[in-house]
Tab-separated table of C-alpha atoms and ligand atoms in Angstrom:
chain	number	residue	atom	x	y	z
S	1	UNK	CA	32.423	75.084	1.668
S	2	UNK	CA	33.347	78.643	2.421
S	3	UNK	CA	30.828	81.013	4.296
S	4	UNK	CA	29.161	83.557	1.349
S	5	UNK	CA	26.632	85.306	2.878
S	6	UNK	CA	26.578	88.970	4.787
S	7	UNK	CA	23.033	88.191	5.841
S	8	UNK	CA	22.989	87.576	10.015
S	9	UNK	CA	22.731	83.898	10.291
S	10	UNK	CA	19.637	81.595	9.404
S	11	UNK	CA	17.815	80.762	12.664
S	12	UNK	CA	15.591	77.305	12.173
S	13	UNK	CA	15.499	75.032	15.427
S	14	UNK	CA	16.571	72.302	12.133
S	15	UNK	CA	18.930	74.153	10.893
S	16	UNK	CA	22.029	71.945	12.879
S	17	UNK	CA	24.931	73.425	11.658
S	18	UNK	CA	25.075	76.970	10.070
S	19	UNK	CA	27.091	79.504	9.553
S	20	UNK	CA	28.344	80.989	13.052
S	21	UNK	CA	31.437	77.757	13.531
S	22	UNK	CA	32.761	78.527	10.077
S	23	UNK	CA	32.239	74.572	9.685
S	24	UNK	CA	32.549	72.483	6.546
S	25	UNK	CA	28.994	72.052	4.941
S	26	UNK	CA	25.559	72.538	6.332
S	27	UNK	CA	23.676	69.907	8.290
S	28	UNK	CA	19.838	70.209	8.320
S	29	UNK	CA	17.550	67.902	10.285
S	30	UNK	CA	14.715	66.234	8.776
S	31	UNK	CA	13.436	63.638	11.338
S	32	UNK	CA	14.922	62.475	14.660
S	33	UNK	CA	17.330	59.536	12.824
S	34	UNK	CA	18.383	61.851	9.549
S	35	UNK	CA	19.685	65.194	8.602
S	36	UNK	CA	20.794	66.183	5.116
S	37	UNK	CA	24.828	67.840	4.740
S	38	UNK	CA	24.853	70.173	1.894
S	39	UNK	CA	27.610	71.927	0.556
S	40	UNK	CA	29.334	73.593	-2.518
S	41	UNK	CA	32.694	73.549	-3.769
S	42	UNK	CA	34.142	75.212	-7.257
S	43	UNK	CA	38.081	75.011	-8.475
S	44	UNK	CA	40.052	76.421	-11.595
S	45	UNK	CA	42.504	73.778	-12.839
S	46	UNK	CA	45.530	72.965	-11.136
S	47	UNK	CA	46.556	70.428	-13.453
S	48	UNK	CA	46.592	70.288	-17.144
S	49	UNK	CA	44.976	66.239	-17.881
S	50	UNK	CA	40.713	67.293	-17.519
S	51	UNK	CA	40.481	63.906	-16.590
S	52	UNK	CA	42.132	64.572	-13.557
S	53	UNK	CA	41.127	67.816	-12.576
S	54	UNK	CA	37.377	66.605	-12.794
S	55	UNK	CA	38.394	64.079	-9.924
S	56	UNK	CA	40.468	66.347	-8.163
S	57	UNK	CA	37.051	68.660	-8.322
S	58	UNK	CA	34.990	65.964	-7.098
S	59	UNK	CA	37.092	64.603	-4.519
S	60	UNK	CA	37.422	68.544	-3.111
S	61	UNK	CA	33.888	68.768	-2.781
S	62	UNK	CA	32.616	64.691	-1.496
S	63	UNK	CA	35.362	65.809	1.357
S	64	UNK	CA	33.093	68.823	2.802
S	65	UNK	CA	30.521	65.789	3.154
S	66	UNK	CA	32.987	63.848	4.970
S	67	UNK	CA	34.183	66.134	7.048
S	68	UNK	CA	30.659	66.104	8.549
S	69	UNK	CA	30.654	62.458	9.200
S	70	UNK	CA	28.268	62.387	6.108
S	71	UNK	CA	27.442	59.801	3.536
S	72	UNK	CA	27.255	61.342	0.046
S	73	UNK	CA	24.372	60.702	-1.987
S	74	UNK	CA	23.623	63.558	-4.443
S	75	UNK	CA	25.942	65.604	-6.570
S	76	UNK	CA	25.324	68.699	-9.296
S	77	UNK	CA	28.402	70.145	-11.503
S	78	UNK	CA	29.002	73.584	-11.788
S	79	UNK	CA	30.888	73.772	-14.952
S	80	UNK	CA	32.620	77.769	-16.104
S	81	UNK	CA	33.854	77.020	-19.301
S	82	UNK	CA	34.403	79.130	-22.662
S	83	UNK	CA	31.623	78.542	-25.368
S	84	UNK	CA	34.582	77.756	-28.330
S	85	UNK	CA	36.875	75.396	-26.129
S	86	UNK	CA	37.817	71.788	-27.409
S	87	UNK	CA	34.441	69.487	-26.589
S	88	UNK	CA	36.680	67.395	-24.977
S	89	UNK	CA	37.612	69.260	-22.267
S	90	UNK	CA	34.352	69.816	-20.261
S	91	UNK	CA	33.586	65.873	-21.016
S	92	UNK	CA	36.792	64.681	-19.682
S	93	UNK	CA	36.135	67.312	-16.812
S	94	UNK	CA	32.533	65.627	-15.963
S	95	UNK	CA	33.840	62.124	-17.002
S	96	UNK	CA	36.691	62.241	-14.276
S	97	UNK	CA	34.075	64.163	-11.456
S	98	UNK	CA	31.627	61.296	-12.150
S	99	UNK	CA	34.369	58.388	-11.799
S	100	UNK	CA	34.925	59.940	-7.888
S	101	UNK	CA	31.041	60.407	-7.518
S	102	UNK	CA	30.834	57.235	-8.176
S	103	UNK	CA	33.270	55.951	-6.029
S	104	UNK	CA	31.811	57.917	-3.148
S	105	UNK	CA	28.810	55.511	-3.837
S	106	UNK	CA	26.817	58.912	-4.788
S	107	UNK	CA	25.453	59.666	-7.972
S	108	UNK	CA	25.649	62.638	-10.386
S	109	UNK	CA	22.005	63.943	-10.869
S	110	UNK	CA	22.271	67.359	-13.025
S	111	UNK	CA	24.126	70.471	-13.137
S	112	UNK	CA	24.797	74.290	-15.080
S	113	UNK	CA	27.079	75.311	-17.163
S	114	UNK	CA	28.079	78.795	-17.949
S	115	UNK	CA	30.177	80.865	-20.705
S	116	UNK	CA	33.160	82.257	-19.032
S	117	UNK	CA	36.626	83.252	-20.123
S	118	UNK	CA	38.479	81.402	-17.078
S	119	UNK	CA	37.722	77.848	-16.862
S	120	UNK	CA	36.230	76.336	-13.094
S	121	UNK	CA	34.530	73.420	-12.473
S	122	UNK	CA	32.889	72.071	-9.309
S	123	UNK	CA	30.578	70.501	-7.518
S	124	UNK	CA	27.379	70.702	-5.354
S	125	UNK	CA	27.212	67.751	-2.479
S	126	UNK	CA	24.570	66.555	-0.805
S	127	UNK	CA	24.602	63.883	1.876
S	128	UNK	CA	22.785	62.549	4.838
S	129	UNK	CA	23.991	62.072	8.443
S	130	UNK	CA	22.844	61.182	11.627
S	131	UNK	CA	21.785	64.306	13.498
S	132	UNK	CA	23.920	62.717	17.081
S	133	UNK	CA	26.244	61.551	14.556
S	134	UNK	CA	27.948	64.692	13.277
S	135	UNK	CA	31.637	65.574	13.072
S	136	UNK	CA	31.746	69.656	13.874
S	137	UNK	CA	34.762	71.203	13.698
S	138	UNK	CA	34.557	73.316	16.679
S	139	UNK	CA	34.151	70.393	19.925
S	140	UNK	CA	37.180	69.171	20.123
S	141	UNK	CA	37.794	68.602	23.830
S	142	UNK	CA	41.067	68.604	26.573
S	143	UNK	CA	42.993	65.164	26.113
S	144	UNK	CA	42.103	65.437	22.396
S	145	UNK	CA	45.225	64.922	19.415
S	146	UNK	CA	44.904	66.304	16.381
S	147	UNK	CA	45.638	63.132	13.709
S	148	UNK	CA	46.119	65.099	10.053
S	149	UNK	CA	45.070	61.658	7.251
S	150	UNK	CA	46.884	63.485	4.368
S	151	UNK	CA	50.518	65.023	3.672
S	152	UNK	CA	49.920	69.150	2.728
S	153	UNK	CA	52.048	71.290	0.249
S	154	UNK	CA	49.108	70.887	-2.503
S	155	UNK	CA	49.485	74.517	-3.310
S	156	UNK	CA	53.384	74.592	-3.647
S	157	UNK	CA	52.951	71.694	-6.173
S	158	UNK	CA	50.351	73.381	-8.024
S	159	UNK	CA	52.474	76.320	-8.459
S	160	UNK	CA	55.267	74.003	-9.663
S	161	UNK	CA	52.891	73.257	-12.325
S	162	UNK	CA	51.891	76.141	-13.718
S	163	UNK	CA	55.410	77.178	-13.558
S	164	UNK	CA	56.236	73.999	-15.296
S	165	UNK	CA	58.782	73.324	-12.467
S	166	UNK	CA	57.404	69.401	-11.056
S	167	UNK	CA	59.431	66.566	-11.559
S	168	UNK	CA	57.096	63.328	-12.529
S	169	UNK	CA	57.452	62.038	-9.388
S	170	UNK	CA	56.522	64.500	-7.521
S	171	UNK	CA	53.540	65.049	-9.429
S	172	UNK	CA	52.414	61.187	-9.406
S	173	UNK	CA	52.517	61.093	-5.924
S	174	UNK	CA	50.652	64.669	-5.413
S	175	UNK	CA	47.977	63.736	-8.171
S	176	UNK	CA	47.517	60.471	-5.925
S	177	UNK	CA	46.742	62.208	-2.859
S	178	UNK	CA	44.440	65.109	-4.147
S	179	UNK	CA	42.135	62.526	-6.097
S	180	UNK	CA	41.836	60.317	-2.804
S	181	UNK	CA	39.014	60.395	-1.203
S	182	UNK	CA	38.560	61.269	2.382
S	183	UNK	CA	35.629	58.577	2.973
S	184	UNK	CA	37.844	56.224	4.949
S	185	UNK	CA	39.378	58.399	6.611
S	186	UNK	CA	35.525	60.226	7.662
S	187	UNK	CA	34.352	56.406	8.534
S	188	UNK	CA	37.013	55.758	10.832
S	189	UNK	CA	36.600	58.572	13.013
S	190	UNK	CA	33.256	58.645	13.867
S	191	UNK	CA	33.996	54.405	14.180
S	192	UNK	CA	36.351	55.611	17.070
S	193	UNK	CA	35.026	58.550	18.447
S	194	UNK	CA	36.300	61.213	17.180
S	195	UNK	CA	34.981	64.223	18.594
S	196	UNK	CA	35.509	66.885	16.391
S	197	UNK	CA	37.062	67.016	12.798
S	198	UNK	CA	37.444	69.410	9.518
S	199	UNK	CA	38.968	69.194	6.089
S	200	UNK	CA	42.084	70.852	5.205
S	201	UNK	CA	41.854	73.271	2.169
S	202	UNK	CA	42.230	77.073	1.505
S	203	UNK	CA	43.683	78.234	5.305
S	204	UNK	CA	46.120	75.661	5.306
S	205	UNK	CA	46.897	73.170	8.034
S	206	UNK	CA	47.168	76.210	10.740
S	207	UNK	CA	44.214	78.379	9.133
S	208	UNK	CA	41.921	75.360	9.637
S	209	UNK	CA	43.408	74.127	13.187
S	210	UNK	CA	42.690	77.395	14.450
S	211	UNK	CA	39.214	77.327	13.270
S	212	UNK	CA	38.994	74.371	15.179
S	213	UNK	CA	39.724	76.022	18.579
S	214	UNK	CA	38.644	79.293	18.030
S	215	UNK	CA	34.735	78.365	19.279
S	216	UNK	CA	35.884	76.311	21.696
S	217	UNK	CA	37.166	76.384	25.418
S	218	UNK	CA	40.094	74.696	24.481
S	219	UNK	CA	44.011	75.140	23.171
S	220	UNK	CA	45.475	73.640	20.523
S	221	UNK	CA	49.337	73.087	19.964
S	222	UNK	CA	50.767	71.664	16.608
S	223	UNK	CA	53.989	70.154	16.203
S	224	UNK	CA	55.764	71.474	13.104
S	225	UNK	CA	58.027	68.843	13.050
S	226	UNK	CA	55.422	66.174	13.214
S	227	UNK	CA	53.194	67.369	9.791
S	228	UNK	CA	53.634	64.973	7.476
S	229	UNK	CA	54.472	66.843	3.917
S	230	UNK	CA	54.240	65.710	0.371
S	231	UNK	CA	57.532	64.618	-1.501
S	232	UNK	CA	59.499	67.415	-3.668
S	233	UNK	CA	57.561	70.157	-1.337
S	234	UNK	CA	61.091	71.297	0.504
S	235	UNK	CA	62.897	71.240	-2.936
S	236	UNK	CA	60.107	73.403	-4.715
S	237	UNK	CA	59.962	76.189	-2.026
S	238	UNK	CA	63.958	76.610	-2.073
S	239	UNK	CA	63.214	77.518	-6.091
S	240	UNK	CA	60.842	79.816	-5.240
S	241	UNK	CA	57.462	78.022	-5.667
S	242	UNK	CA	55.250	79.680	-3.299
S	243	UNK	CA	51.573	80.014	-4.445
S	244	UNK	CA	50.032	83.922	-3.178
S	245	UNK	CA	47.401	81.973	-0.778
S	246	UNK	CA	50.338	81.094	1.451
S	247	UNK	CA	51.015	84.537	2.093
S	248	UNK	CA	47.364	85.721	2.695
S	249	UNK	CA	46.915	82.949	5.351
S	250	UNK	CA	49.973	84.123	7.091
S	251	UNK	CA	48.909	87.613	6.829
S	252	UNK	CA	45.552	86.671	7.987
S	253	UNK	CA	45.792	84.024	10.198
S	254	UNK	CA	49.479	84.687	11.422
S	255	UNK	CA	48.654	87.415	13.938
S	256	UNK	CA	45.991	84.931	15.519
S	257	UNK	CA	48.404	82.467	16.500
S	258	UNK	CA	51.609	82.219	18.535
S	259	UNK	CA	54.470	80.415	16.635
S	260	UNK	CA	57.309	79.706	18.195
S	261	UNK	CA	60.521	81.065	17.235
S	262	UNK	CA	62.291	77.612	16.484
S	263	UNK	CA	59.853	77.233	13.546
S	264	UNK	CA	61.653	77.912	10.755
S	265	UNK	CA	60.296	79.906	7.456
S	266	UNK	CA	60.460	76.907	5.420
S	267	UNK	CA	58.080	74.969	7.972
S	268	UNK	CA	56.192	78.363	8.181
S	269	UNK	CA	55.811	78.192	4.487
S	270	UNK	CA	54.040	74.536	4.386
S	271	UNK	CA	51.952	74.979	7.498
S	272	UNK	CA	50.314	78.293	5.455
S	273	UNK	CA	50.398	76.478	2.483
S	274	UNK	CA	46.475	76.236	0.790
S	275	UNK	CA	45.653	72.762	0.382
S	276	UNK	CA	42.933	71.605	-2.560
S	277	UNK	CA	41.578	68.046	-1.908
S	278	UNK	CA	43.320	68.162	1.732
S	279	UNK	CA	42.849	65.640	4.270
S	280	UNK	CA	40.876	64.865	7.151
S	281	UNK	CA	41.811	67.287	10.581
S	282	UNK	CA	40.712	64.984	12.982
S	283	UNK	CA	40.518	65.570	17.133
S	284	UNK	CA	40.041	62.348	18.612
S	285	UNK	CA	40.858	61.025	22.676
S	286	UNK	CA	44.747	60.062	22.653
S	287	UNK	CA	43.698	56.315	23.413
S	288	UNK	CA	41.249	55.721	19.929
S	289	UNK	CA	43.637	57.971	18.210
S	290	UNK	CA	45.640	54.490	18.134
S	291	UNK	CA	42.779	52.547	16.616
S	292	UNK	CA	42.443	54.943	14.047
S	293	UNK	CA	46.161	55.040	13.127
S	294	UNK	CA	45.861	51.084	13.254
S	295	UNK	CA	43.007	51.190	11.002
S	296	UNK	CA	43.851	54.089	8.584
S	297	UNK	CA	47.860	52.976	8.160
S	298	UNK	CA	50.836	55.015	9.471
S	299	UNK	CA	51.573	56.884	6.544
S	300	UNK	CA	47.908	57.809	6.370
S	301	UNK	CA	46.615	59.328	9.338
S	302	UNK	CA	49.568	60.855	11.430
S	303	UNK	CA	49.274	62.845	15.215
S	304	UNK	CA	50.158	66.729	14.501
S	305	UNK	CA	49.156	68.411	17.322
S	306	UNK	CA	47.378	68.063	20.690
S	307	UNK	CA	44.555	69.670	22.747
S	308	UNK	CA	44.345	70.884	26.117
S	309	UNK	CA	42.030	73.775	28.228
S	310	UNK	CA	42.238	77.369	26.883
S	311	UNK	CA	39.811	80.058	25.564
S	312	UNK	CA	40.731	79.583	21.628
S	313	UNK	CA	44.600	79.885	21.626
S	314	UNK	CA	46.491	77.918	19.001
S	315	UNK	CA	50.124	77.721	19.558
S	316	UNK	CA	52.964	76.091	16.470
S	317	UNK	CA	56.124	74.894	17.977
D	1	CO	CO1	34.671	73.565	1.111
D	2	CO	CO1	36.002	72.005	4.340
């Protein structure tokens, strides 16, 4: 979800999580044991297979849910598509959004389509949570790490593609990642504890971090060197394959955060890097954080960064 609304923020003693933490998806109480997570999520292709991009869609949108702590239960396409375009595109679109709905264990109950030159596709969400059950993004605590539960450089690949540049490696292993699902990953944190945990899309790996600390009394430092990165990435930014987004996060987000000198442009590059499908940011106690790794797999969930006490500083070294 991204924030879209200038009006002052929606005051309801039910209304759980709003607007003001810049969190994933909404949470909204409806008794003492439930609260509904609602959010909204629309993509234009990155890829050229429907099939694919319709999961890709669906697995971008289920992971505002999870990034709650949420269950998925409900989802609605939004489908943008031209009026004379090949049938088969929007059905392989909805065909491969309803084979990740339905892995979620949600189902697909409606949606809108409407005529429009530039194809998008995406989905509403709606889940249910626990109301003392919820995984905010901004209360992370001191002693906190930071365990990242998928490799970034999602946009550099996606550039590679429409510049026709991606080896089929690469691309397997990229497509793989961006149509997993983030629901183990969601049920294994609040399993151990997490405190605190967000999904990492358009700000990139830093542009979501520091969302994490910035409502918080805390500091957060991430460890370049540590962030696990999709394979190819390196290869594809040394030809040039840099997507725009990267450069508005830096521009944006850069001046908010202290980076240390020994990180180099290339790591710069990946860290600003806008993620679709991203994984799981998660800030969990430095003890759990073992269970988790134990339970998620090494090469799936992955320590990038650490917490301590500040006023909202995030530091890259
Ligand atoms: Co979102
Ligand atoms: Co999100």
């Amino acid at each position: 979800m991204k924030i879209l609304t200038s009006l002052p923020p929606a005051v309801d003693p039910n209304l759980l999580v709003g607007t003001e933490t810049w969190d994933d998806a909404a949470v909204y109480r409806l008794t003492p044991e439930l609260a509904l997570v609602q959010t909204l999520d629309i993509i234009t292709p990155l890829v050229d297979d429907p099939f694919i991009f319709g999961q890709i869609a669906a697995a971008n949108a289920l992971s505002d849910v999870y990034a709650m702590g949420g269950r998925p239960l409900t989802a609605m396409n939004i489908l943008a598509v031209e009026a004379c375009v090949d049938p088969s595109i929007p059905r392989e679109i909805l065909r491969g959004a309803e084979d990740k709905i339905r892995e979620s264990g949600a189902i697909v109950v409606g949606g809108h389509s409407v005529d429009d030159k530039e194809l998008k596709f995406g989905l509403s969400v709606t889940g249910l949570v626990h109301p003392d059950k919820i995984l905010r993004n901004s209360l992370a605590r001191p002693g906190d790490v930071l365990v990242l539960t998928k490799p970034i450089g999602v946009g550099i690949i996606a550039t590679a593609i429409k510049g026709g540049a991606i080896k089929p490696g690469v691309l397997e292993t990229a497509l793989k990642s961006m149509t997993a699902l983030n629901r183990e990953a969601s049920a294994a944190a609040l399993e151990f504890g997490a405190h605190a945990a967000t999904d990492v899309t358009g700000f990139g790996l830093v542009g979501h971090a520091f969302e994490m600390v910035r409502f918080g009394k805390i500091k957060a430092r991430i460890m370049a060197d540590k962030v696990p990165v999709l394979s190819g990435v390196r290869d594809l930014i040394k030809e040039g394959m840099v997507p725009g987004g990267t450069m508005r996060n830096q521009d944006h987000f850069g001046p908010q955060v202290r980076i240390d000198s020994g990180v180099s442009e290339e790591q710069k590059l990946i860290l600003f890097d806008p993620q679709t499908s991203g994984g799981l940011l998660i800030a969990i106690p430095v003890e759990s954080s073992r269970k988790l790794i134990e339970k998620l797999g090494k090469n799936m969930a992955v320590i990038v960064g650490e917490v301590t006490a500040g006023k909202g500083e995030l530091e890259v070294v």
